[in-house]
Amino acid sequence: MNVFRLAGDMSHLLAIIILLLKIWKTRSCAGISGRSQLLFALTYTARYLDLVTNWVSLYNTVMKVFFIATSYATIYLMYLKFKATYDSNHDTFRVEFLLLPVTILALVLNHEFSFMEILWTFSIYLEAVAILPQLFMVSKTGEAESITSHYLFALGSYRLLYIFNWIWRYYTEEYYDLIAIIAGVVQTVLYCDFFYLYFTKVLKGKKLQLPA
Amino acid sequence: RFTSVLHDEL
């Protein structure tokens, strides 16, 4: 554990809390992509099945349980409790275009051809692109509420902080995991355009609005 | 055998 990894995890935690609070306080999930949330739930389920086979630390276990539980809680709020506020006609990204290549890639490019390892690899690749339906939704409607922007900023920062953690681990432990690193870089790059808009608009008190 | 690779990150 180093400061970058901890900051990354805290940023990830914060993103989830912001999202849940936004939905709960406003009693609405307007502007949030249910498809991205479904992909995140699939990501955490596939990755954290190792809860039952592999003990790392109490910290890891608590975080894994939290990520799995909150991802399903989000889906429950979006698709059941506040279903009437879900903006489904703007949430039209075809997730099979992500799931199919990610599945094939996981079967071909992995550390070991075993059940748990392929699930882990699948989750790493899927997480990298899982935000695309959300970003697609923002670009389709041309805007995002400030709170949604803060959520996206915290979620995007998390993998960026992990990249610093991997650099740190490479120099201090000689540890590196190429699959996680490359997927993490792709994941972070997908947020670059959003980061730019966040700094130039949202932080100056303006709404995130894309030029027509 | 499930896997021999150990992942200690989240």
Tab-separated table of C-alpha atoms in Angstrom:
chain	number	residue	atom	x	y	z
A	1	MET	CA	0.000	0.000	0.000
A	2	ASN	CA	1.324	3.434	-0.897
A	3	VAL	CA	-0.158	6.920	-0.897
A	4	PHE	CA	-1.164	6.777	-4.596
A	5	ARG	CA	-2.997	3.495	-4.224
A	6	LEU	CA	-4.778	4.747	-1.092
A	7	ALA	CA	-5.699	8.036	-2.779
A	8	GLY	CA	-6.960	6.084	-5.802
A	9	ASP	CA	-9.145	3.845	-3.664
A	10	MET	CA	-10.481	6.823	-1.719
A	11	SER	CA	-11.282	8.602	-4.977
A	12	HIS	CA	-13.132	5.492	-6.180
A	13	LEU	CA	-15.002	5.300	-2.885
A	14	LEU	CA	-15.877	8.988	-3.090
A	15	ALA	CA	-17.205	8.600	-6.657
A	16	ILE	CA	-19.596	5.858	-5.585
A	17	ILE	CA	-20.758	7.815	-2.537
A	18	ILE	CA	-21.354	10.948	-4.652
A	19	LEU	CA	-23.425	8.937	-7.121
A	20	LEU	CA	-25.530	7.221	-4.465
A	21	LEU	CA	-26.089	10.487	-2.570
A	22	LYS	CA	-27.076	12.286	-5.763
A	23	ILE	CA	-29.666	9.631	-6.597
A	24	TRP	CA	-30.931	9.393	-3.017
A	25	LYS	CA	-31.131	13.127	-2.221
A	26	THR	CA	-32.688	14.185	-5.534
A	27	ARG	CA	-34.812	11.015	-5.729
A	28	SER	CA	-33.682	10.871	-9.353
A	29	CYS	CA	-31.131	9.139	-11.555
A	30	ALA	CA	-31.560	11.555	-14.477
A	31	GLY	CA	-28.389	11.876	-16.530
A	32	ILE	CA	-26.886	8.632	-15.242
A	33	SER	CA	-26.285	5.755	-17.627
A	34	GLY	CA	-27.825	2.548	-16.302
A	35	ARG	CA	-25.817	0.652	-18.896
A	36	SER	CA	-22.512	1.886	-17.444
A	37	GLN	CA	-23.733	0.958	-13.972
A	38	LEU	CA	-24.641	-2.553	-15.167
A	39	LEU	CA	-21.155	-2.914	-16.669
A	40	PHE	CA	-19.570	-1.797	-13.377
A	41	ALA	CA	-21.626	-4.350	-11.426
A	42	LEU	CA	-20.468	-7.027	-13.881
A	43	THR	CA	-16.874	-5.792	-13.495
A	44	TYR	CA	-16.837	-6.019	-9.706
A	45	THR	CA	-18.682	-9.331	-9.661
A	46	ALA	CA	-16.186	-10.925	-12.061
A	47	ARG	CA	-13.143	-9.477	-10.282
A	48	TYR	CA	-14.073	-9.931	-6.650
A	49	LEU	CA	-15.246	-13.532	-6.825
A	50	ASP	CA	-11.761	-14.121	-5.403
A	51	LEU	CA	-13.209	-12.945	-2.076
A	52	VAL	CA	-13.886	-16.611	-1.398
A	53	THR	CA	-10.599	-18.027	-2.732
A	54	ASN	CA	-7.950	-15.446	-1.925
A	55	TRP	CA	-7.392	-13.473	1.272
A	56	VAL	CA	-5.264	-10.330	0.924
A	57	SER	CA	-6.175	-8.135	3.886
A	58	LEU	CA	-9.152	-6.909	5.862
A	59	TYR	CA	-8.889	-3.640	3.935
A	60	ASN	CA	-9.140	-5.435	0.575
A	61	THR	CA	-12.047	-7.577	1.700
A	62	VAL	CA	-14.032	-4.650	3.086
A	63	MET	CA	-13.460	-2.600	-0.070
A	64	LYS	CA	-14.426	-5.488	-2.350
A	65	VAL	CA	-17.652	-6.111	-0.447
A	66	PHE	CA	-18.375	-2.379	-0.551
A	67	PHE	CA	-17.825	-2.134	-4.336
A	68	ILE	CA	-19.982	-5.162	-5.087
A	69	ALA	CA	-22.770	-4.124	-2.704
A	70	THR	CA	-22.935	-0.492	-3.841
A	71	SER	CA	-22.899	-1.441	-7.535
A	72	TYR	CA	-26.008	-3.570	-7.009
A	73	ALA	CA	-27.572	-0.908	-4.787
A	74	THR	CA	-27.108	1.617	-7.618
A	75	ILE	CA	-28.779	-0.752	-10.072
A	76	TYR	CA	-31.640	-1.303	-7.643
A	77	LEU	CA	-32.156	2.465	-7.297
A	78	MET	CA	-31.996	3.049	-11.063
A	79	TYR	CA	-34.014	0.148	-12.373
A	80	LEU	CA	-36.530	-0.328	-9.555
A	81	LYS	CA	-36.908	2.399	-6.938
A	82	PHE	CA	-36.427	5.487	-9.132
A	83	LYS	CA	-37.093	3.835	-12.488
A	84	ALA	CA	-39.460	6.664	-13.531
A	85	THR	CA	-36.558	9.145	-13.508
A	86	TYR	CA	-34.199	6.972	-15.545
A	87	ASP	CA	-33.390	8.636	-18.839
A	88	SER	CA	-33.434	5.425	-20.892
A	89	ASN	CA	-34.048	7.050	-24.281
A	90	HIS	CA	-30.686	8.817	-24.014
A	91	ASP	CA	-28.934	5.697	-22.707
A	92	THR	CA	-28.565	3.869	-25.991
A	93	PHE	CA	-24.928	2.808	-26.205
A	94	ARG	CA	-24.715	-0.738	-27.574
A	95	VAL	CA	-22.926	-2.601	-24.773
A	96	GLU	CA	-22.483	-5.758	-26.870
A	97	PHE	CA	-19.893	-3.783	-28.853
A	98	LEU	CA	-17.891	-3.646	-25.622
A	99	LEU	CA	-18.724	-7.037	-24.123
A	100	LEU	CA	-17.840	-9.110	-27.174
A	101	PRO	CA	-14.324	-7.715	-27.842
A	102	VAL	CA	-13.566	-7.611	-24.108
A	103	THR	CA	-14.535	-11.282	-23.717
A	104	ILE	CA	-12.402	-12.341	-26.693
A	105	LEU	CA	-9.469	-10.237	-25.478
A	106	ALA	CA	-9.700	-11.772	-22.000
A	107	LEU	CA	-9.623	-15.272	-23.487
A	108	VAL	CA	-6.591	-14.456	-25.638
A	109	LEU	CA	-4.506	-12.007	-23.582
A	110	ASN	CA	-4.265	-13.220	-19.987
A	111	HIS	CA	-1.651	-14.227	-17.436
A	112	GLU	CA	-3.011	-17.758	-17.139
A	113	PHE	CA	-5.788	-19.699	-18.838
A	114	SER	CA	-7.768	-20.523	-15.725
A	115	PHE	CA	-11.347	-19.745	-14.705
A	116	MET	CA	-10.652	-17.110	-12.052
A	117	GLU	CA	-7.835	-15.522	-13.972
A	118	ILE	CA	-9.918	-15.098	-17.119
A	119	LEU	CA	-12.701	-13.550	-15.042
A	120	TRP	CA	-10.163	-11.170	-13.501
A	121	THR	CA	-8.751	-10.261	-16.921
A	122	PHE	CA	-12.279	-9.789	-18.326
A	123	SER	CA	-13.072	-7.417	-15.442
A	124	ILE	CA	-9.916	-5.382	-15.997
A	125	TYR	CA	-10.652	-4.931	-19.715
A	126	LEU	CA	-14.344	-4.296	-19.086
A	127	GLU	CA	-13.681	-1.681	-16.411
A	128	ALA	CA	-11.470	0.223	-18.849
A	129	VAL	CA	-14.400	0.829	-21.208
A	130	ALA	CA	-17.403	0.587	-18.863
A	131	ILE	CA	-17.746	4.371	-18.653
A	132	LEU	CA	-18.314	4.735	-22.412
A	133	PRO	CA	-22.154	4.483	-22.231
A	134	GLN	CA	-22.071	7.280	-19.614
A	135	LEU	CA	-19.766	9.502	-21.678
A	136	PHE	CA	-21.899	8.741	-24.746
A	137	MET	CA	-24.990	9.823	-22.817
A	138	VAL	CA	-23.344	13.111	-21.777
A	139	SER	CA	-22.325	13.813	-25.379
A	140	LYS	CA	-25.809	12.901	-26.635
A	141	THR	CA	-27.637	15.240	-24.272
A	142	GLY	CA	-24.790	17.782	-24.581
A	143	GLU	CA	-24.661	18.460	-20.843
A	144	ALA	CA	-24.251	17.025	-17.374
A	145	GLU	CA	-25.336	18.226	-13.954
A	146	SER	CA	-22.494	19.468	-11.751
A	147	ILE	CA	-22.924	16.579	-9.338
A	148	THR	CA	-22.650	14.085	-12.216
A	149	SER	CA	-19.456	15.878	-13.294
A	150	HIS	CA	-17.994	15.540	-9.802
A	151	TYR	CA	-18.865	11.843	-9.862
A	152	LEU	CA	-17.124	11.390	-13.221
A	153	PHE	CA	-14.087	13.355	-12.063
A	154	ALA	CA	-13.639	11.225	-8.940
A	155	LEU	CA	-14.163	8.027	-10.925
A	156	GLY	CA	-11.677	9.085	-13.615
A	157	SER	CA	-9.071	10.208	-11.065
A	158	TYR	CA	-9.093	6.794	-9.414
A	159	ARG	CA	-7.367	4.957	-12.259
A	160	LEU	CA	-5.033	7.878	-12.915
A	161	LEU	CA	-3.879	7.629	-9.280
A	162	TYR	CA	-3.441	3.879	-9.762
A	163	ILE	CA	-1.028	4.613	-12.629
A	164	PHE	CA	1.188	6.556	-10.194
A	165	ASN	CA	0.841	3.626	-7.796
A	166	TRP	CA	2.064	1.235	-10.520
A	167	ILE	CA	5.036	3.482	-11.298
A	168	TRP	CA	5.815	3.590	-7.572
A	169	ARG	CA	5.530	-0.189	-7.225
A	170	TYR	CA	7.704	-0.743	-10.274
A	171	TYR	CA	10.574	1.225	-8.684
A	172	THR	CA	10.127	0.119	-5.077
A	173	GLU	CA	9.021	-3.535	-5.443
A	174	GLU	CA	9.937	-4.281	-9.054
A	175	TYR	CA	6.320	-5.330	-9.339
A	176	TYR	CA	4.255	-4.655	-12.431
A	177	ASP	CA	1.193	-6.144	-14.085
A	178	LEU	CA	1.127	-5.221	-17.763
A	179	ILE	CA	-2.537	-6.126	-18.260
A	180	ALA	CA	-3.645	-3.839	-15.445
A	181	ILE	CA	-1.268	-1.062	-16.536
A	182	ILE	CA	-2.291	-0.983	-20.206
A	183	ALA	CA	-6.008	-1.247	-19.402
A	184	GLY	CA	-5.597	1.428	-16.720
A	185	VAL	CA	-3.928	3.789	-19.176
A	186	VAL	CA	-6.707	3.216	-21.737
A	187	GLN	CA	-9.297	3.817	-19.005
A	188	THR	CA	-7.667	7.098	-17.984
A	189	VAL	CA	-7.233	8.301	-21.574
A	190	LEU	CA	-10.994	7.905	-22.136
A	191	TYR	CA	-11.548	10.553	-19.457
A	192	CYS	CA	-9.114	13.126	-20.864
A	193	ASP	CA	-11.712	15.051	-22.849
A	194	PHE	CA	-13.997	15.093	-19.834
A	195	PHE	CA	-11.139	16.211	-17.507
A	196	TYR	CA	-10.476	19.151	-19.819
A	197	LEU	CA	-14.132	20.230	-19.720
A	198	TYR	CA	-14.243	19.704	-15.954
A	199	PHE	CA	-11.296	22.041	-15.351
A	200	THR	CA	-12.305	24.667	-17.878
A	201	LYS	CA	-16.042	24.739	-17.083
A	202	VAL	CA	-17.285	22.954	-13.978
A	203	LEU	CA	-14.583	24.269	-11.644
A	204	LYS	CA	-15.318	27.803	-12.843
A	205	GLY	CA	-18.890	27.411	-11.698
A	206	LYS	CA	-20.331	26.734	-15.115
A	207	LYS	CA	-22.430	23.770	-16.112
A	208	LEU	CA	-20.739	21.107	-18.179
A	209	GLN	CA	-22.186	21.890	-21.568
A	210	LEU	CA	-20.794	20.702	-24.862
A	211	PRO	CA	-20.697	23.081	-27.812
A	212	ALA	CA	-23.652	22.469	-30.127
B	1	ARG	CA	-7.225	-25.323	-9.791
B	2	PHE	CA	-8.723	-21.845	-10.030
B	3	THR	CA	-5.662	-19.659	-10.539
B	4	SER	CA	-2.086	-19.327	-9.398
B	5	VAL	CA	-1.910	-15.605	-10.012
B	6	LEU	CA	-2.299	-13.410	-6.946
B	7	HIS	CA	-3.943	-10.008	-7.258
B	8	ASP	CA	-3.471	-7.729	-4.271
B	9	GLU	CA	-5.041	-4.597	-5.765
B	10	LEU	CA	-8.645	-3.580	-6.178
